[in-house]
Amino acid sequence: MDGPASTKSASRRSFLKGALTGGAAIAASTALVGRAGAQSDPLVTDIQDWNRYLGEGVDARPYGTPSQFEEHVVRRNVAWLTSDPISSVNFTPLHELEGIITPNGLCFERHHAGIAEIAPADHRLMINGLVDQPLIFTMDDLKRFPRENKVYFLECAANSGMEWRGAQLNGCQYTHGMVHCVMYTGVSLRTILEEAGVKANGSWLLAEGADASAMTRSIPMEKALDDCMVAFAMNGEALRPEQGYPLRLVVPGWEGNMWVKWLRRLEVGDQPWHHREETSKYTDLLSNGKARRFTWVMEVKSVITNPSPQAPIKHGRGHTVLSGLAWSGNGTIKRVDVTTDGGRNWHQARIDGPSLPMALHRFYYEFDWDGSELFLQSRAIDDKGFVQPTKDELRTARGPNSIYHNNGIQTWHVDSDGVIENVEIS
Amino acid sequence: MDGPASTKSASRRSFLKGALTGGAAIAASTALVGRAGAQSDPLVTDIQDWNRYLGEGVDARPYGTPSQFEEHVVRRNVAWLTSDPISSVNFTPLHELEGIITPNGLCFERHHAGIAEIAPADHRLMINGLVDQPLIFTMDDLKRFPRENKVYFLECAANSGMEWRGAQLNGCQYTHGMVHCVMYTGVSLRTILEEAGVKANGSWLLAEGADASAMTRSIPMEKALDDCMVAFAMNGEALRPEQGYPLRLVVPGWEGNMWVKWLRRLEVGDQPWHHREETSKYTDLLSNGKARRFTWVMEVKSVITNPSPQAPIKHGRGHTVLSGLAWSGNGTIKRVDVTTDGGRNWHQARIDGPSLPMALHRFYYEFDWDGSELFLQSRAIDDKGFVQPTKDELRTARGPNSIYHNNGIQTWHVDSDGVIENVEIS
């Protein structure tokens, strides 16, 4: 087979030799064979333990676990945030993750009464209210309906909620970590409702969970019949207990607490129920004392996940990769722009991988860092034309007590040592 | 908000009331509220423990694990298959999985010297041979190159290998379980090779692993420069140790053992190396005594995963969902057909979810089972027009000693009790 022409063309930008901007190259740690440094690097010249000794076999782990060297990649909770861990939240370690799929064991949790432990054989899904035929399903029943597979992000409406008051928490795991994205498998809610037959005056749906907090949310029938799903699998396997095993509701692009876990009942009615988790909570208090309610859609949002406060830049000057996530409850992400100077200059980022509606999108921006102070920001635009706002624009529109739906632009300050801090700038 | 018209239209097929073929409905286990059965079902009428007691909190599992009720969903190995578990294989529990993403902990393993345990800070990737500039990279170096995210299946060439001799193993986990599919994150191999500069006569690449078996495979430069990747993440997190942590090669659509784990070296040469794992092994012995070598592409293939021998039909007659997987190393799956009578009648299956090149595809076929004996098969066609062959067609073409690349059609026999067995029929 003839070899191709040398791939080292003059016009190809070499990361070692330096970028078009003339900044430093990836110099320090890339050793060349033949250089004195490499020849004396025992990791290159000597036989290592793993080169010579047998490892564990195929019977060691019927269900695999991460490397011991990844034990820092975990969900984290903030002890002072809530009075106890039962009605509380933990956060996805976004700064450590890649791509658009969140591994099941790292999906953030938000519970009101802790994790319900339900044997699937004992679980029932009831449909009642304004239906032609009330029904009760077992899990085996549900698996006999047509199945579908969809990748969706789930974001808690309170994600970034602490940040309304300013730059509070030092890490994107904490500022943005109440979001995850997996492939769900389940049955369309429309199919289930059609089985019961929604009466002509049935215009609202109440979804209720089986845990001790019995979470309930009202969902307009138009959405329920559109793209909602009752799901029993995530990333190919059964839901995790903390994600609602054996059954949860999926409400694509909408507030996380509508995705009721441990789903046990769907009631059809002719008006919303105005329960606690959509009145006292999950409404947006405005400056005039009124509150916006039923703000269902999780709006367009983005954040640079790495580097970030928990992931400082350690390689010094030179070629630097910024990695981040963008998403919108309105559809796909059309474009992400990134700035390294606090908004004076914006550059288009590269979106990589599948672009799926109401799923996470991964973006990258690369540049040569000269070691100077930076103010990193990302700004997303979705396919409906919505542009991610600044936090100041949000505060102007909604006042200082909004709590939920903070999709404002995030700023990270980078100092010359690569140490990163959560800041706000005007 | 006005309610929509009743969703129970006369023309909508109801799963409860029976299918168009007039078969039985989903009757037995779907109880109607108001029926005596439901009213006396304590799982419906009584308050359950999980309704009343608090569960574990958000600090319980920094890294989550599956429900205790899913402990049967595991990789399994077959003790008699190899003389020890160190150089052996285990199998993905396909019959239990949904969608197209394989959860990281359930991806099959195939090792030759067990699992290498490598601290990422100690890992090096060398590029040498016919290159302008030999290089050594650390993991941190690799993360400064442009990153990409791709969903690919990985199938061992020996998947279904036992089945050349006939219907041997009773379960799709064993007959087809040396396959998985995840989203990989890494750097394109082309980028890495361009950094070193492939010389004009560099036409082959040797990939070498750092474990004690030091797996090596020769890869033609055209493929290496096309779509290969050096990957460090799977489904968003670092590779699992058993999948090559911290680095593996990704060779989309091609034989699994080319996807060298614990990747430590890439050598450019002007001819293939003809090492053990591409001569003594991983060649296809034909009837005439010659062997086909370099049969790199994993051809179009499919299998019904559920029901299957490990997942018998338990609901009796009525509406039945067949679920399965299809894939091709040539691209996407264009079509899957299913038969329940051993090939007398074929029906087009529904492919659901994203259709990505060289990734798993999920298909479904639904029918009303009347309780009679069935012979289930699936047959896939890829977007290049290749049609999945029968096992007899393969044996005619290659003889009985081929071992690898068995992509033949799989038959499951279903008896009237829903018990399922691996069979062959002419």
Short mmCIF file of C-alpha atoms in Angstrom, two decimals, chain A residues 1-4 6-8 12 14-16 26 29-33 38 41 43-44 50-59 61-70 73-75 77 85-86 88-90 96-103 105-106 109 111 113-122 124 126 132-138 141 143-149 183 185 191 193-195 197-200 202-203 210-212 220-222 225 232-233 235-238 240-242 245 264 315 317-319 321 350 352-354 362 364 366, chain B residues 1-4 6-8 12 14-16 26 29-33 38 41 43-44 50-59 61-70 73-75 77 85-86 88-90 96-103 105-106 109 111 113-122 124 126 132-138 141 143-149 183 185 191 193-195 197-200 202-203 210-212 220-222 225 232-233 235-238 240-242 245 264 315 317-319 321 350 352-354 362 364 366:
data_model
loop_
_atom_site.label_atom_id
_atom_site.label_comp_id
_atom_site.label_asym_id
_atom_site.label_seq_id
_atom_site.Cartn_x
_atom_site.Cartn_y
_atom_site.Cartn_z
CA MET A 1 0.00 0.00 0.00
CA ASP A 2 1.46 3.33 -1.02
CA GLY A 3 2.00 5.72 1.81
CA PRO A 4 0.35 9.09 1.73
CA SER A 6 3.93 13.49 4.51
CA THR A 7 1.22 14.91 6.71
CA LYS A 8 3.46 17.70 7.92
CA ARG A 12 -0.86 22.92 9.04
CA SER A 14 1.45 22.64 14.73
CA PHE A 15 0.57 22.77 18.37
CA LEU A 16 4.17 22.19 19.32
CA ILE A 26 3.08 23.22 24.16
CA SER A 29 5.88 18.66 29.19
CA THR A 30 6.18 17.36 25.65
CA ALA A 31 9.52 15.67 25.62
CA LEU A 32 11.15 14.54 22.41
CA VAL A 33 12.76 11.16 22.20
CA ALA A 38 13.21 11.89 27.78
CA ASP A 41 12.62 9.69 32.26
CA LEU A 43 8.52 6.31 32.90
CA VAL A 44 9.76 6.06 29.35
CA TRP A 50 1.75 -2.76 34.88
CA ASN A 51 3.95 -3.88 31.96
CA ARG A 52 5.02 -7.00 33.79
CA TYR A 53 2.40 -8.18 36.25
CA LEU A 54 -0.95 -9.77 35.53
CA GLY A 55 -4.02 -7.76 36.50
CA GLU A 56 -7.47 -8.75 37.69
CA GLY A 57 -9.51 -10.99 35.46
CA VAL A 58 -12.93 -10.89 33.87
CA ASP A 59 -14.58 -12.31 36.97
CA ARG A 61 -16.25 -7.00 38.63
CA PRO A 62 -19.64 -8.17 37.44
CA TYR A 63 -20.59 -4.50 37.62
CA GLY A 64 -17.63 -2.24 36.95
CA THR A 65 -16.53 0.79 38.92
CA PRO A 66 -14.25 3.74 38.07
CA SER A 67 -10.49 3.69 38.49
CA GLN A 68 -9.12 4.36 41.95
CA PHE A 69 -7.34 7.29 40.33
CA GLU A 70 -10.70 8.89 39.60
CA VAL A 73 -14.77 12.62 40.45
CA VAL A 74 -17.88 12.55 42.60
CA ARG A 75 -21.13 14.28 43.33
CA ASN A 77 -23.16 18.39 48.44
CA PRO A 85 -29.15 15.90 53.62
CA ILE A 86 -32.55 14.26 53.26
CA SER A 88 -31.32 18.59 49.86
CA VAL A 89 -29.26 18.54 46.70
CA ASN A 90 -25.88 17.43 45.44
CA GLU A 96 -14.45 16.71 35.31
CA LEU A 97 -16.82 15.51 32.59
CA GLU A 98 -16.59 15.25 28.83
CA GLY A 99 -19.03 15.06 25.95
CA ILE A 100 -22.77 15.34 26.44
CA ILE A 101 -23.69 12.16 28.30
CA THR A 102 -23.59 12.24 32.11
CA PRO A 103 -22.59 8.90 33.64
CA GLY A 105 -23.52 7.51 38.99
CA LEU A 106 -22.71 11.21 38.75
CA GLU A 109 -29.71 14.49 43.12
CA HIS A 111 -34.75 14.95 47.11
CA ALA A 113 -37.64 12.99 51.61
CA GLY A 114 -34.54 11.07 50.62
CA ILE A 115 -34.39 8.16 48.21
CA ALA A 116 -37.43 5.88 48.04
CA GLU A 117 -36.50 2.20 47.79
CA ILE A 118 -39.15 0.52 45.67
CA ALA A 119 -39.22 -3.08 44.51
CA PRO A 120 -40.34 -2.88 40.87
CA ALA A 121 -42.78 -5.76 41.28
CA ASP A 122 -44.55 -3.70 43.94
CA ARG A 124 -48.00 0.70 40.41
CA MET A 126 -52.40 4.82 38.37
CA ASP A 132 -62.77 7.47 30.08
CA GLN A 133 -61.14 4.52 31.82
CA PRO A 134 -59.08 4.75 35.03
CA LEU A 135 -56.16 2.37 34.87
CA ILE A 136 -53.43 0.82 36.98
CA PHE A 137 -50.24 -0.45 35.37
CA THR A 138 -47.47 -2.66 36.64
CA ASP A 141 -47.51 -3.68 31.64
CA LYS A 143 -42.96 -2.58 28.93
CA ARG A 144 -45.59 -3.83 26.53
CA PHE A 145 -46.22 -0.39 25.10
CA PRO A 146 -44.19 1.06 22.18
CA ARG A 147 -40.83 2.14 23.50
CA GLU A 148 -38.78 5.20 22.65
CA ASN A 149 -35.26 6.44 23.32
CA MET A 183 -30.61 8.80 27.13
CA THR A 185 -35.99 4.80 27.46
CA THR A 191 -49.67 6.66 24.54
CA LEU A 193 -53.05 8.84 28.33
CA GLU A 194 -54.68 7.66 25.11
CA GLU A 195 -55.06 4.25 26.67
CA GLY A 197 -58.80 8.26 27.15
CA VAL A 198 -58.59 11.90 28.19
CA LYS A 199 -62.03 13.47 28.42
CA ALA A 200 -62.81 16.57 26.36
CA GLY A 202 -59.26 17.26 30.62
CA SER A 203 -56.77 20.11 30.23
CA ALA A 210 -44.48 7.61 45.59
CA ASP A 211 -41.78 8.81 47.98
CA ALA A 212 -42.58 10.18 51.42
CA PRO A 220 -50.69 21.46 30.90
CA MET A 221 -52.26 18.75 28.75
CA GLU A 222 -50.76 20.21 25.58
CA LEU A 225 -49.57 14.98 24.99
CA PHE A 232 -37.73 3.40 33.20
CA ALA A 233 -34.17 3.42 31.87
CA ASN A 235 -28.19 5.30 29.52
CA GLY A 236 -29.31 1.77 28.81
CA GLU A 237 -29.94 0.45 32.31
CA ALA A 238 -32.75 0.84 34.84
CA ARG A 240 -30.94 4.69 39.50
CA PRO A 241 -32.79 4.73 42.85
CA GLU A 242 -31.91 8.39 43.33
CA TYR A 245 -36.36 3.86 40.16
CA ARG A 264 -47.13 6.56 40.92
CA HIS A 315 0.21 23.94 32.09
CA ARG A 317 1.29 29.65 28.96
CA GLY A 318 0.52 28.34 25.52
CA HIS A 319 -2.18 26.46 23.78
CA VAL A 321 -8.51 24.40 25.53
CA ARG A 350 -16.85 24.97 18.14
CA ASP A 352 -18.83 19.13 18.80
CA GLY A 353 -20.85 15.92 18.75
CA PRO A 354 -24.52 15.24 18.19
CA ARG A 362 -20.49 20.42 24.12
CA TYR A 364 -14.73 24.15 22.79
CA GLU A 366 -8.91 27.16 21.91
CA MET B 1 -56.84 26.58 28.81
CA ASP B 2 -59.21 24.65 26.58
CA GLY B 3 -58.83 20.95 26.73
CA PRO B 4 -58.15 18.99 23.58
CA SER B 6 -60.88 13.32 23.77
CA THR B 7 -57.84 11.36 22.77
CA LYS B 8 -59.77 8.13 22.55
CA ARG B 12 -56.63 4.66 17.53
CA SER B 14 -55.87 0.43 21.94
CA PHE B 15 -53.47 -2.02 23.43
CA LEU B 16 -55.99 -3.01 26.05
CA ILE B 26 -53.07 -6.88 27.51
CA SER B 29 -52.25 -7.83 34.72
CA THR B 30 -53.82 -4.53 33.78
CA ALA B 31 -56.42 -4.03 36.45
CA LEU B 32 -59.03 -1.33 36.19
CA VAL B 33 -59.78 0.80 39.18
CA ALA B 38 -57.77 -3.64 42.08
CA ASP B 41 -54.73 -5.06 45.84
CA LEU B 43 -50.21 -2.32 46.62
CA VAL B 44 -52.88 0.06 45.40
CA TRP B 50 -41.58 4.01 50.83
CA ASN B 51 -44.59 6.35 51.03
CA ARG B 52 -44.03 7.03 54.68
CA TYR B 53 -40.37 6.67 55.64
CA LEU B 54 -37.48 8.97 54.77
CA GLY B 55 -34.82 7.53 52.51
CA GLU B 56 -31.10 8.11 52.26
CA GLY B 57 -29.91 11.63 51.61
CA VAL B 58 -27.71 13.36 49.08
CA ASP B 59 -24.57 12.54 50.99
CA ARG B 61 -23.44 8.06 47.49
CA PRO B 62 -20.83 10.39 46.05
CA TYR B 63 -20.69 7.91 43.17
CA GLY B 64 -24.02 6.20 42.61
CA THR B 65 -24.70 2.53 42.12
CA PRO B 66 -27.64 0.59 40.67
CA SER B 67 -30.69 -0.43 42.68
CA GLN B 68 -30.40 -3.57 44.78
CA PHE B 69 -33.30 -4.85 42.69
CA GLU B 70 -31.07 -4.75 39.59
CA VAL B 73 -27.93 -7.09 35.61
CA VAL B 74 -24.24 -7.89 35.41
CA ARG B 75 -21.47 -8.93 33.10
CA ASN B 77 -18.20 -14.86 32.17
CA PRO B 85 -10.12 -15.49 33.97
CA ILE B 86 -7.01 -13.40 33.34
CA SER B 88 -10.54 -14.30 29.02
CA VAL B 89 -13.77 -12.52 28.25
CA ASN B 90 -17.04 -11.58 29.91
CA GLU B 96 -31.43 -6.43 30.08
CA LEU B 97 -30.41 -3.24 28.31
CA GLU B 98 -32.30 -0.49 26.51
CA GLY B 99 -31.50 2.12 23.92
CA ILE B 100 -28.11 2.35 22.26
CA ILE B 101 -25.79 3.46 25.06
CA THR B 102 -24.12 0.75 27.16
CA PRO B 103 -23.60 1.81 30.77
CA GLY B 105 -20.02 -0.76 34.28
CA LEU B 106 -21.59 -3.31 31.96
CA GLU B 109 -14.22 -7.15 28.88
CA HIS B 111 -8.12 -9.19 28.43
CA ALA B 113 -3.13 -10.33 30.93
CA GLY B 114 -5.87 -8.97 33.14
CA ILE B 115 -6.52 -5.32 33.89
CA ALA B 116 -3.49 -3.00 33.97
CA GLU B 117 -3.67 -0.46 36.80
CA ILE B 118 -2.02 2.72 35.55
CA ALA B 119 -1.75 6.03 37.36
CA PRO B 120 -2.53 8.63 34.69
CA ALA B 121 0.37 10.85 35.78
CA ASP B 122 2.70 7.95 35.01
CA ARG B 124 3.12 8.06 28.41
CA MET B 126 5.12 7.52 22.39
CA ASP B 132 9.65 13.55 11.16
CA GLN B 133 9.67 14.05 14.91
CA PRO B 134 9.32 11.25 17.49
CA LEU B 135 7.22 12.41 20.40
CA ILE B 136 6.20 11.47 23.91
CA PHE B 137 2.95 12.78 25.36
CA THR B 138 1.61 12.87 28.88
CA ASP B 141 -0.46 17.05 26.80
CA LYS B 143 -5.87 17.22 26.64
CA ARG B 144 -4.46 20.29 24.95
CA PHE B 145 -5.29 19.02 21.48
CA PRO B 146 -8.68 19.61 19.82
CA ARG B 147 -11.19 17.26 21.36
CA GLU B 148 -13.99 15.29 19.73
CA ASN B 149 -16.96 13.24 20.89
CA MET B 183 -19.69 8.02 23.52
CA THR B 185 -14.07 11.67 23.96
CA THR B 191 -4.02 15.24 14.72
CA LEU B 193 0.20 11.81 13.75
CA GLU B 194 0.35 15.18 12.02
CA GLU B 195 2.09 16.55 15.07
CA GLY B 197 4.73 14.21 10.82
CA VAL B 198 4.26 10.92 8.98
CA LYS B 199 7.02 10.38 6.43
CA ALA B 200 6.09 9.82 2.79
CA GLY B 202 4.89 5.68 6.32
CA SER B 203 1.95 3.46 5.31
CA ALA B 210 1.09 -1.04 28.14
CA ASP B 211 -0.39 -4.08 29.90
CA ALA B 212 1.61 -7.25 30.47
CA PRO B 220 -3.25 0.79 7.56
CA MET B 221 -2.33 4.48 7.51
CA GLU B 222 -5.39 5.36 5.44
CA LEU B 225 -5.61 9.15 9.27
CA PHE B 232 -9.63 9.05 27.31
CA ALA B 233 -13.31 9.22 28.21
CA ASN B 235 -19.94 8.29 28.38
CA GLY B 236 -18.57 11.47 29.91
CA GLU B 237 -16.13 10.09 32.46
CA ALA B 238 -12.63 8.66 32.30
CA ARG B 240 -12.81 2.39 33.07
CA PRO B 241 -9.67 0.43 34.04
CA GLU B 242 -10.95 -2.61 32.18
CA TYR B 245 -7.67 3.64 31.49
CA ARG B 264 1.41 3.47 25.05
CA HIS B 315 -47.05 -12.25 30.15
CA ARG B 317 -50.60 -14.26 24.96
CA GLY B 318 -51.28 -10.83 23.60
CA HIS B 319 -49.37 -7.76 22.67
CA VAL B 321 -42.68 -6.23 22.12
CA ARG B 350 -39.05 0.20 13.74
CA ASP B 352 -35.83 4.20 17.24
CA GLY B 353 -33.45 6.86 18.48
CA PRO B 354 -30.42 8.50 16.93
CA ARG B 362 -32.20 -0.03 18.52
CA TYR B 364 -38.53 -2.87 17.89
CA GLU B 366 -44.57 -5.57 18.02
#
